[in-house]
Amino acid sequence: MPFSVCMRDCYDTCSMVSELKDGRLGIKGSAEHPVTAGFLCPKGALLPKWFHAEDRLKRPLVRVGERGSGEFRETGWDEAVGIVAKKLRATIEEYGSESVLVYQYAGDRGVVNYAFPLRLFHHLNTAMLDYGICDRAGQEALRDVYGTAIGMDPEGLKEQRLIVYWGINAFWTNLHGFMLAKRYNLEIWTVDVVRTETAKRSDRFFQVRPGTDVLLALGVAKVIIEENLYDRAFVRENVYGFEEFKNYVKTLSLDYVSRETGLSVEQIEEFAEEYAEKRGIIHIGYGFQRSLAGGEAVRAIAILPALVGHRFGFIYDMKTIDKSYAEGAFLRTKPTRRIPQMKLAEYIERGEVKFIYIYNSNPLASLPNQNRLRKALRENDVFVVTHDIFLTDTALYSDVVLPANTFFERLDIADSYYHRHVALNEPVARLYGKSNSEVTRLLAKALGIDSSYLYESDEEVIRKVLELNGLSWDKLKRKGFVKVPEKAKRWETPSGKIEFYSTRAVERGLSPFPEYRRFEGKYPLRLLTPTHRMTITSQYHNTHGMIDPNLHINPADAGERGIRDGDAVEVFNDNGRIRTRARLSDDVPPGVVLLYKAFWARLLGWNANFLTADETVEKYGNASAYHSTWVDVRRI
């Protein structure tokens, strides 16, 4: 049976085996893969339903009505590619190559499918994205402390006693990692604002107020230091700025930390004492760092593993292979102009983007402040091309829509940003659409480009990437996955040590130590928009149909507004308003409401990003701040 790998934007990157029987796809998780461990998550188990979905795009579409109206005419590939190539050439001639933006993200993480189209746009010297939507603030923060955001191999957890899930609902979003910790018999703690399914399955749960993670981490560090629970020898040899940091946290009052975080002084002390004794590993989540305080919070949290003697005692990102050959930035002949991902609407409004080529992404579901973005697309002169499997909200706003195929229909490989395995993906069947690399070759030909790099086959690219990384194609073909050996890691900071006093942060105009700042909004309720268990951002809403569109609100906040469970409500702020039903829950603390993110507006009528803030955290790489959104709610 062919080897497959789930290409979704997910930690687990599961290795699978697939077969087509009587015309229907069947899949199962690889039993040999140490992380996949023979099972798939609920979303993964439904991949055959996604593959066979009736609403998959089958022919290219050209817009004939108003943008967003859904009025298209079907056409053939030759005409569609010709239209795109002609408009692309004309845009570059009239406005310059930097007026063209390729907008892509991790909707499909296959090395070829993700990177190969970028070769064309590098060749054309177009603008590229400066990614900020997902984990950027945390990446910058970890580089401040360790010089890298790449943490430990999760298979090393078998040598540990405790894992702290800080701001991550791992039971939903990293199920295989959660079960790995269970198999290794680790004690599990959760730090979160909401009593998530992970929190409910944890040995300890510390429920903090939103935006106070930095204070909790600093308070825990204060106790560890002042009670002499830290690893003195490790800190003396490997930490830069410890004495200064020690004096910094000395001024911090645990009573103040308690008042702000909502945890008692006793809870903070117990956390510190037990964490130090058990030398815990911290899995730092992505969600809470998508906020105005997120970068500072990650910087503070990152200090804790080092205090107890871990060289890289965190899980955040993983990079196992160099994929730059697949991307082909060497084809550029001009410096790269990068446009901040979170500021797409602003650049369209300013007339700086005239042509957008979108693949592996659904920005009209996933970007914040959707009303502003949609208005910008309607009212400005910008040509939009989308290559996708389905007629998404983004496709609805496009001038040309090209049908994509699924990863079951092509050859590729995928690495993980959680574990150290690279997996093989072999084609199982061919139904509809073309891969990103196929369309890239068609466009290159239509543009009259003769560079051989734009016509390499998928297998040629894969073999070259593997070769450059010292990995065996033959072994990968035999086994379906290979583990990438870990090279010796070092702290790539200016001092060559773990920096509690961060010189890199100072260079960006930040304090050398993580700082707490209380953020408040115009409206009284803090809106959190995490991912739902059965979706990955906007993916699977249309095929699985398993969503939760309700507003989750604490009974106290509901009572103040005369709202009962099941009532119709309007959620509003200056960015927009949506209507849904209220679900009263003590899992959500007072002062906080929750909507699951990025459902399809064309199916539901709205999504949470009609409300979310598009403010960015500039000193943390223009990182997103979705969770620094405030709203109010009224019964209707």
Short mmCIF file of C-alpha atoms in Angstrom, two decimals, residues 223 324 530 613:
data_model
loop_
_atom_site.label_atom_id
_atom_site.label_comp_id
_atom_site.label_asym_id
_atom_site.label_seq_id
_atom_site.Cartn_x
_atom_site.Cartn_y
_atom_site.Cartn_z
CA VAL A 223 10.36 31.60 44.11
CA SER A 324 15.66 26.11 0.70
CA PRO A 530 -8.96 29.22 19.53
CA ALA A 613 -8.09 42.96 16.02
#
